[in-house]
């Protein structure tokens, strides 16, 4: 396979853009005076704003606790579910989200099958095994057969 000079130029431009992006992310992180407020606003903004905010939080999760409710909400959407999980995971792993289990369990009171599944995926992704076990137990007792199916899909032997 022969390397094309044009392809190498395109690659170099992409690398330069990623380096610039990392520099801008660090600059915003270090110097923004109202960082959390800007991120919260972005999570409610355009798709571009939301995407950049989610990527920022996945790399620099200090602001995740302040916007956790919105991140959980985004984890229920099909378009942002994975990115929201990726933003939540680092903060969860470092023990900064002690209220996440209560927030997730409170949502189950009015959750449909799709929301149960997205929340189970979130808990599975961040490896919140105890909370996932609670969700599964609750889903098992649901009158809704589709919610009981979520319990089957996320039961311990399947994991």
mmCIF file with all atom_site columns, C-alpha atoms in Angstrom:
data_model
loop_
_atom_site.group_PDB
_atom_site.id
_atom_site.type_symbol
_atom_site.label_atom_id
_atom_site.label_alt_id
_atom_site.label_comp_id
_atom_site.label_asym_id
_atom_site.label_entity_id
_atom_site.label_seq_id
_atom_site.pdbx_PDB_ins_code
_atom_site.Cartn_x
_atom_site.Cartn_y
_atom_site.Cartn_z
_atom_site.occupancy
_atom_site.B_iso_or_equiv
_atom_site.pdbx_formal_charge
_atom_site.auth_seq_id
_atom_site.auth_comp_id
_atom_site.auth_asym_id
_atom_site.auth_atom_id
_atom_site.pdbx_PDB_model_num
ATOM 1   C CA . UNK A 1 1   ? 0.000   0.000   0.000  1.00 0.00 ? 1   UNK A CA 1
ATOM 2   C CA . UNK A 1 2   ? 1.492   3.303   -1.086 1.00 0.00 ? 2   UNK A CA 1
ATOM 3   C CA . UNK A 1 3   ? 1.243   6.325   1.163  1.00 0.00 ? 3   UNK A CA 1
ATOM 4   C CA . UNK A 1 4   ? -0.164  9.369   -0.614 1.00 0.00 ? 4   UNK A CA 1
ATOM 5   C CA . UNK A 1 5   ? 1.344   12.796  0.226  1.00 0.00 ? 5   UNK A CA 1
ATOM 6   C CA . UNK A 1 6   ? -2.141  14.349  0.221  1.00 0.00 ? 6   UNK A CA 1
ATOM 7   C CA . UNK A 1 7   ? -3.293  11.775  2.771  1.00 0.00 ? 7   UNK A CA 1
ATOM 8   C CA . UNK A 1 8   ? -0.340  12.560  5.008  1.00 0.00 ? 8   UNK A CA 1
ATOM 9   C CA . UNK A 1 9   ? -1.184  16.266  4.804  1.00 0.00 ? 9   UNK A CA 1
ATOM 10  C CA . UNK A 1 10  ? -4.776  15.549  5.732  1.00 0.00 ? 10  UNK A CA 1
ATOM 11  C CA . UNK A 1 11  ? -3.593  13.459  8.675  1.00 0.00 ? 11  UNK A CA 1
ATOM 12  C CA . UNK A 1 12  ? -1.176  16.155  9.846  1.00 0.00 ? 12  UNK A CA 1
ATOM 13  C CA . UNK A 1 13  ? -3.988  18.736  9.697  1.00 0.00 ? 13  UNK A CA 1
ATOM 14  C CA . UNK A 1 14  ? -6.208  16.463  11.791 1.00 0.00 ? 14  UNK A CA 1
ATOM 15  C CA . UNK A 1 15  ? -3.473  15.960  14.398 1.00 0.00 ? 15  UNK A CA 1
ATOM 16  C CA . UNK A 1 16  ? -2.870  19.716  14.530 1.00 0.00 ? 16  UNK A CA 1
ATOM 17  C CA . UNK A 1 17  ? -6.596  20.357  15.006 1.00 0.00 ? 17  UNK A CA 1
ATOM 18  C CA . UNK A 1 18  ? -6.756  17.804  17.861 1.00 0.00 ? 18  UNK A CA 1
ATOM 19  C CA . UNK A 1 19  ? -3.748  19.391  19.543 1.00 0.00 ? 19  UNK A CA 1
ATOM 20  C CA . UNK A 1 20  ? -5.382  22.804  19.248 1.00 0.00 ? 20  UNK A CA 1
ATOM 21  C CA . UNK A 1 21  ? -8.598  21.356  20.671 1.00 0.00 ? 21  UNK A CA 1
ATOM 22  C CA . UNK A 1 22  ? -6.746  19.891  23.664 1.00 0.00 ? 22  UNK A CA 1
ATOM 23  C CA . UNK A 1 23  ? -5.034  23.232  24.216 1.00 0.00 ? 23  UNK A CA 1
ATOM 24  C CA . UNK A 1 24  ? -8.381  25.092  24.108 1.00 0.00 ? 24  UNK A CA 1
ATOM 25  C CA . UNK A 1 25  ? -9.951  22.562  26.501 1.00 0.00 ? 25  UNK A CA 1
ATOM 26  C CA . UNK A 1 26  ? -7.105  23.041  29.000 1.00 0.00 ? 26  UNK A CA 1
ATOM 27  C CA . UNK A 1 27  ? -7.308  26.807  28.630 1.00 0.00 ? 27  UNK A CA 1
ATOM 28  C CA . UNK A 1 28  ? -11.053 26.791  29.335 1.00 0.00 ? 28  UNK A CA 1
ATOM 29  C CA . UNK A 1 29  ? -10.579 24.428  32.289 1.00 0.00 ? 29  UNK A CA 1
ATOM 30  C CA . UNK A 1 30  ? -7.842  26.546  33.852 1.00 0.00 ? 30  UNK A CA 1
ATOM 31  C CA . UNK A 1 31  ? -9.092  30.065  33.145 1.00 0.00 ? 31  UNK A CA 1
ATOM 32  C CA . UNK A 1 32  ? -12.887 30.139  32.844 1.00 0.00 ? 32  UNK A CA 1
ATOM 33  C CA . UNK A 1 33  ? -14.336 31.998  35.814 1.00 0.00 ? 33  UNK A CA 1
ATOM 34  C CA . UNK A 1 34  ? -17.848 30.518  35.462 1.00 0.00 ? 34  UNK A CA 1
ATOM 35  C CA . UNK A 1 35  ? -16.904 27.136  34.024 1.00 0.00 ? 35  UNK A CA 1
ATOM 36  C CA . UNK A 1 36  ? -19.698 25.134  35.651 1.00 0.00 ? 36  UNK A CA 1
ATOM 37  C CA . UNK A 1 37  ? -22.358 27.632  34.605 1.00 0.00 ? 37  UNK A CA 1
ATOM 38  C CA . UNK A 1 38  ? -21.108 27.620  31.014 1.00 0.00 ? 38  UNK A CA 1
ATOM 39  C CA . UNK A 1 39  ? -21.088 23.821  30.927 1.00 0.00 ? 39  UNK A CA 1
ATOM 40  C CA . UNK A 1 40  ? -24.597 23.651  32.415 1.00 0.00 ? 40  UNK A CA 1
ATOM 41  C CA . UNK A 1 41  ? -25.797 26.094  29.769 1.00 0.00 ? 41  UNK A CA 1
ATOM 42  C CA . UNK A 1 42  ? -24.069 24.102  27.020 1.00 0.00 ? 42  UNK A CA 1
ATOM 43  C CA . UNK A 1 43  ? -25.746 20.871  28.160 1.00 0.00 ? 43  UNK A CA 1
ATOM 44  C CA . UNK A 1 44  ? -29.062 22.607  27.434 1.00 0.00 ? 44  UNK A CA 1
ATOM 45  C CA . UNK A 1 45  ? -27.857 24.241  24.226 1.00 0.00 ? 45  UNK A CA 1
ATOM 46  C CA . UNK A 1 46  ? -27.387 23.175  20.640 1.00 0.00 ? 46  UNK A CA 1
ATOM 47  C CA . UNK A 1 47  ? -26.276 19.687  19.692 1.00 0.00 ? 47  UNK A CA 1
ATOM 48  C CA . UNK A 1 48  ? -22.772 21.077  19.127 1.00 0.00 ? 48  UNK A CA 1
ATOM 49  C CA . UNK A 1 49  ? -22.734 22.659  22.583 1.00 0.00 ? 49  UNK A CA 1
ATOM 50  C CA . UNK A 1 50  ? -24.022 19.471  24.170 1.00 0.00 ? 50  UNK A CA 1
ATOM 51  C CA . UNK A 1 51  ? -21.492 17.291  22.363 1.00 0.00 ? 51  UNK A CA 1
ATOM 52  C CA . UNK A 1 52  ? -18.539 19.488  23.294 1.00 0.00 ? 52  UNK A CA 1
ATOM 53  C CA . UNK A 1 53  ? -19.699 19.706  26.921 1.00 0.00 ? 53  UNK A CA 1
ATOM 54  C CA . UNK A 1 54  ? -20.072 15.931  27.172 1.00 0.00 ? 54  UNK A CA 1
ATOM 55  C CA . UNK A 1 55  ? -16.625 15.339  25.679 1.00 0.00 ? 55  UNK A CA 1
ATOM 56  C CA . UNK A 1 56  ? -15.129 17.967  28.005 1.00 0.00 ? 56  UNK A CA 1
ATOM 57  C CA . UNK A 1 57  ? -16.684 16.336  31.084 1.00 0.00 ? 57  UNK A CA 1
ATOM 58  C CA . UNK A 1 58  ? -15.481 12.880  30.035 1.00 0.00 ? 58  UNK A CA 1
ATOM 59  C CA . UNK A 1 59  ? -11.902 14.184  30.025 1.00 0.00 ? 59  UNK A CA 1
ATOM 60  C CA . UNK A 1 60  ? -12.113 16.697  32.896 1.00 0.00 ? 60  UNK A CA 1
ATOM 61  C CA . UNK A 1 61  ? -14.911 15.516  35.223 1.00 0.00 ? 61  UNK A CA 1
ATOM 62  C CA . UNK A 1 62  ? -14.606 18.097  38.028 1.00 0.00 ? 62  UNK A CA 1
ATOM 63  C CA . UNK A 1 63  ? -17.911 19.720  37.064 1.00 0.00 ? 63  UNK A CA 1
ATOM 64  C CA . UNK A 1 64  ? -19.886 16.484  36.722 1.00 0.00 ? 64  UNK A CA 1
ATOM 65  C CA . UNK A 1 65  ? -21.395 16.558  40.243 1.00 0.00 ? 65  UNK A CA 1
ATOM 66  C CA . UNK A 1 66  ? -22.887 19.990  39.575 1.00 0.00 ? 66  UNK A CA 1
ATOM 67  C CA . UNK A 1 67  ? -24.572 18.874  36.344 1.00 0.00 ? 67  UNK A CA 1
ATOM 68  C CA . UNK A 1 68  ? -25.336 15.278  37.281 1.00 0.00 ? 68  UNK A CA 1
ATOM 69  C CA . UNK A 1 69  ? -29.113 15.630  36.976 1.00 0.00 ? 69  UNK A CA 1
ATOM 70  C CA . UNK A 1 70  ? -28.786 16.846  33.395 1.00 0.00 ? 70  UNK A CA 1
ATOM 71  C CA . UNK A 1 71  ? -26.252 14.114  32.577 1.00 0.00 ? 71  UNK A CA 1
ATOM 72  C CA . UNK A 1 72  ? -28.617 11.438  33.868 1.00 0.00 ? 72  UNK A CA 1
ATOM 73  C CA . UNK A 1 73  ? -31.373 12.998  31.774 1.00 0.00 ? 73  UNK A CA 1
ATOM 74  C CA . UNK A 1 74  ? -29.117 12.893  28.703 1.00 0.00 ? 74  UNK A CA 1
ATOM 75  C CA . UNK A 1 75  ? -28.245 9.264   29.465 1.00 0.00 ? 75  UNK A CA 1
ATOM 76  C CA . UNK A 1 76  ? -31.931 8.477   28.858 1.00 0.00 ? 76  UNK A CA 1
ATOM 77  C CA . UNK A 1 77  ? -31.821 9.858   25.332 1.00 0.00 ? 77  UNK A CA 1
ATOM 78  C CA . UNK A 1 78  ? -30.827 7.596   22.500 1.00 0.00 ? 78  UNK A CA 1
ATOM 79  C CA . UNK A 1 79  ? -28.690 10.288  20.882 1.00 0.00 ? 79  UNK A CA 1
ATOM 80  C CA . UNK A 1 80  ? -26.576 11.150  23.932 1.00 0.00 ? 80  UNK A CA 1
ATOM 81  C CA . UNK A 1 81  ? -26.779 8.007   26.088 1.00 0.00 ? 81  UNK A CA 1
ATOM 82  C CA . UNK A 1 82  ? -23.236 6.762   25.481 1.00 0.00 ? 82  UNK A CA 1
ATOM 83  C CA . UNK A 1 83  ? -21.620 10.201  25.673 1.00 0.00 ? 83  UNK A CA 1
ATOM 84  C CA . UNK A 1 84  ? -23.471 10.950  28.920 1.00 0.00 ? 84  UNK A CA 1
ATOM 85  C CA . UNK A 1 85  ? -22.343 7.621   30.409 1.00 0.00 ? 85  UNK A CA 1
ATOM 86  C CA . UNK A 1 86  ? -18.775 8.403   29.386 1.00 0.00 ? 86  UNK A CA 1
ATOM 87  C CA . UNK A 1 87  ? -19.028 11.804  31.073 1.00 0.00 ? 87  UNK A CA 1
ATOM 88  C CA . UNK A 1 88  ? -20.415 10.313  34.302 1.00 0.00 ? 88  UNK A CA 1
ATOM 89  C CA . UNK A 1 89  ? -18.030 7.350   34.581 1.00 0.00 ? 89  UNK A CA 1
ATOM 90  C CA . UNK A 1 90  ? -14.781 9.127   35.593 1.00 0.00 ? 90  UNK A CA 1
ATOM 91  C CA . UNK A 1 91  ? -16.497 11.096  38.360 1.00 0.00 ? 91  UNK A CA 1
ATOM 92  C CA . UNK A 1 92  ? -18.204 7.929   39.607 1.00 0.00 ? 92  UNK A CA 1
ATOM 93  C CA . UNK A 1 93  ? -14.909 6.015   39.669 1.00 0.00 ? 93  UNK A CA 1
ATOM 94  C CA . UNK A 1 94  ? -13.300 8.725   41.793 1.00 0.00 ? 94  UNK A CA 1
ATOM 95  C CA . UNK A 1 95  ? -16.148 8.674   44.322 1.00 0.00 ? 95  UNK A CA 1
ATOM 96  C CA . UNK A 1 96  ? -17.572 12.114  43.554 1.00 0.00 ? 96  UNK A CA 1
ATOM 97  C CA . UNK A 1 97  ? -21.144 11.014  42.842 1.00 0.00 ? 97  UNK A CA 1
ATOM 98  C CA . UNK A 1 98  ? -22.443 9.636   46.122 1.00 0.00 ? 98  UNK A CA 1
ATOM 99  C CA . UNK A 1 99  ? -25.972 10.797  45.301 1.00 0.00 ? 99  UNK A CA 1
ATOM 100 C CA . UNK A 1 100 ? -26.149 9.052   41.910 1.00 0.00 ? 100 UNK A CA 1
ATOM 101 C CA . UNK A 1 101 ? -27.774 5.863   43.287 1.00 0.00 ? 101 UNK A CA 1
ATOM 102 C CA . UNK A 1 102 ? -30.610 7.809   44.929 1.00 0.00 ? 102 UNK A CA 1
ATOM 103 C CA . UNK A 1 103 ? -31.144 9.908   41.812 1.00 0.00 ? 103 UNK A CA 1
ATOM 104 C CA . UNK A 1 104 ? -31.358 6.838   39.578 1.00 0.00 ? 104 UNK A CA 1
ATOM 105 C CA . UNK A 1 105 ? -33.653 4.930   41.915 1.00 0.00 ? 105 UNK A CA 1
ATOM 106 C CA . UNK A 1 106 ? -35.982 7.948   42.245 1.00 0.00 ? 106 UNK A CA 1
ATOM 107 C CA . UNK A 1 107 ? -36.417 8.000   38.461 1.00 0.00 ? 107 UNK A CA 1
ATOM 108 C CA . UNK A 1 108 ? -37.681 4.416   38.486 1.00 0.00 ? 108 UNK A CA 1
ATOM 109 C CA . UNK A 1 109 ? -40.937 5.460   40.151 1.00 0.00 ? 109 UNK A CA 1
ATOM 110 C CA . UNK A 1 110 ? -42.237 6.788   36.823 1.00 0.00 ? 110 UNK A CA 1
ATOM 111 C CA . UNK A 1 111 ? -39.898 5.074   34.355 1.00 0.00 ? 111 UNK A CA 1
ATOM 112 C CA . UNK A 1 112 ? -41.048 3.150   31.334 1.00 0.00 ? 112 UNK A CA 1
ATOM 113 C CA . UNK A 1 113 ? -39.223 0.173   29.832 1.00 0.00 ? 113 UNK A CA 1
ATOM 114 C CA . UNK A 1 114 ? -36.904 2.320   27.723 1.00 0.00 ? 114 UNK A CA 1
ATOM 115 C CA . UNK A 1 115 ? -35.890 4.453   30.702 1.00 0.00 ? 115 UNK A CA 1
ATOM 116 C CA . UNK A 1 116 ? -35.315 1.352   32.818 1.00 0.00 ? 116 UNK A CA 1
ATOM 117 C CA . UNK A 1 117 ? -33.055 -0.008  30.083 1.00 0.00 ? 117 UNK A CA 1
ATOM 118 C CA . UNK A 1 118 ? -31.091 3.249   29.649 1.00 0.00 ? 118 UNK A CA 1
ATOM 119 C CA . UNK A 1 119 ? -30.590 3.530   33.424 1.00 0.00 ? 119 UNK A CA 1
ATOM 120 C CA . UNK A 1 120 ? -29.473 -0.103  33.599 1.00 0.00 ? 120 UNK A CA 1
ATOM 121 C CA . UNK A 1 121 ? -27.017 0.594   30.768 1.00 0.00 ? 121 UNK A CA 1
ATOM 122 C CA . UNK A 1 122 ? -25.702 3.611   32.657 1.00 0.00 ? 122 UNK A CA 1
ATOM 123 C CA . UNK A 1 123 ? -25.195 1.618   35.854 1.00 0.00 ? 123 UNK A CA 1
ATOM 124 C CA . UNK A 1 124 ? -23.602 -1.235  33.935 1.00 0.00 ? 124 UNK A CA 1
ATOM 125 C CA . UNK A 1 125 ? -21.284 1.164   32.090 1.00 0.00 ? 125 UNK A CA 1
ATOM 126 C CA . UNK A 1 126 ? -20.040 2.843   35.262 1.00 0.00 ? 126 UNK A CA 1
ATOM 127 C CA . UNK A 1 127 ? -19.904 -0.545  37.040 1.00 0.00 ? 127 UNK A CA 1
ATOM 128 C CA . UNK A 1 128 ? -22.280 0.480   39.818 1.00 0.00 ? 128 UNK A CA 1
ATOM 129 C CA . UNK A 1 129 ? -23.062 -3.169  40.523 1.00 0.00 ? 129 UNK A CA 1
ATOM 130 C CA . UNK A 1 130 ? -24.987 -2.706  43.787 1.00 0.00 ? 130 UNK A CA 1
ATOM 131 C CA . UNK A 1 131 ? -27.276 -0.083  42.310 1.00 0.00 ? 131 UNK A CA 1
ATOM 132 C CA . UNK A 1 132 ? -27.747 -2.137  39.154 1.00 0.00 ? 132 UNK A CA 1
ATOM 133 C CA . UNK A 1 133 ? -28.736 -5.084  41.349 1.00 0.00 ? 133 UNK A CA 1
ATOM 134 C CA . UNK A 1 134 ? -31.371 -2.871  43.042 1.00 0.00 ? 134 UNK A CA 1
ATOM 135 C CA . UNK A 1 135 ? -32.709 -1.779  39.663 1.00 0.00 ? 135 UNK A CA 1
ATOM 136 C CA . UNK A 1 136 ? -32.893 -5.389  38.479 1.00 0.00 ? 136 UNK A CA 1
ATOM 137 C CA . UNK A 1 137 ? -34.722 -6.469  41.643 1.00 0.00 ? 137 UNK A CA 1
ATOM 138 C CA . UNK A 1 138 ? -37.200 -3.667  41.214 1.00 0.00 ? 138 UNK A CA 1
ATOM 139 C CA . UNK A 1 139 ? -37.701 -4.478  37.538 1.00 0.00 ? 139 UNK A CA 1
ATOM 140 C CA . UNK A 1 140 ? -38.396 -8.131  38.390 1.00 0.00 ? 140 UNK A CA 1
ATOM 141 C CA . UNK A 1 141 ? -41.466 -7.138  40.383 1.00 0.00 ? 141 UNK A CA 1
ATOM 142 C CA . UNK A 1 142 ? -42.915 -4.805  37.758 1.00 0.00 ? 142 UNK A CA 1
ATOM 143 C CA . UNK A 1 143 ? -46.354 -5.457  36.331 1.00 0.00 ? 143 UNK A CA 1
ATOM 144 C CA . UNK A 1 144 ? -44.941 -4.456  32.926 1.00 0.00 ? 144 UNK A CA 1
ATOM 145 C CA . UNK A 1 145 ? -43.499 -7.474  31.084 1.00 0.00 ? 145 UNK A CA 1
ATOM 146 C CA . UNK A 1 146 ? -41.140 -5.206  29.098 1.00 0.00 ? 146 UNK A CA 1
ATOM 147 C CA . UNK A 1 147 ? -39.628 -3.875  32.330 1.00 0.00 ? 147 UNK A CA 1
ATOM 148 C CA . UNK A 1 148 ? -39.283 -7.448  33.628 1.00 0.00 ? 148 UNK A CA 1
ATOM 149 C CA . UNK A 1 149 ? -37.348 -8.176  30.420 1.00 0.00 ? 149 UNK A CA 1
ATOM 150 C CA . UNK A 1 150 ? -34.839 -5.480  31.434 1.00 0.00 ? 150 UNK A CA 1
ATOM 151 C CA . UNK A 1 151 ? -34.347 -7.422  34.678 1.00 0.00 ? 151 UNK A CA 1
ATOM 152 C CA . UNK A 1 152 ? -33.629 -10.584 32.699 1.00 0.00 ? 152 UNK A CA 1
ATOM 153 C CA . UNK A 1 153 ? -31.178 -8.795  30.417 1.00 0.00 ? 153 UNK A CA 1
ATOM 154 C CA . UNK A 1 154 ? -29.195 -7.261  33.288 1.00 0.00 ? 154 UNK A CA 1
ATOM 155 C CA . UNK A 1 155 ? -29.358 -10.087 35.851 1.00 0.00 ? 155 UNK A CA 1
ATOM 156 C CA . UNK A 1 156 ? -26.006 -11.168 37.364 1.00 0.00 ? 156 UNK A CA 1
ATOM 157 C CA . UNK A 1 157 ? -25.462 -14.400 35.366 1.00 0.00 ? 157 UNK A CA 1
ATOM 158 C CA . UNK A 1 158 ? -25.823 -12.408 32.137 1.00 0.00 ? 158 UNK A CA 1
ATOM 159 C CA . UNK A 1 159 ? -23.173 -9.877  33.159 1.00 0.00 ? 159 UNK A CA 1
#
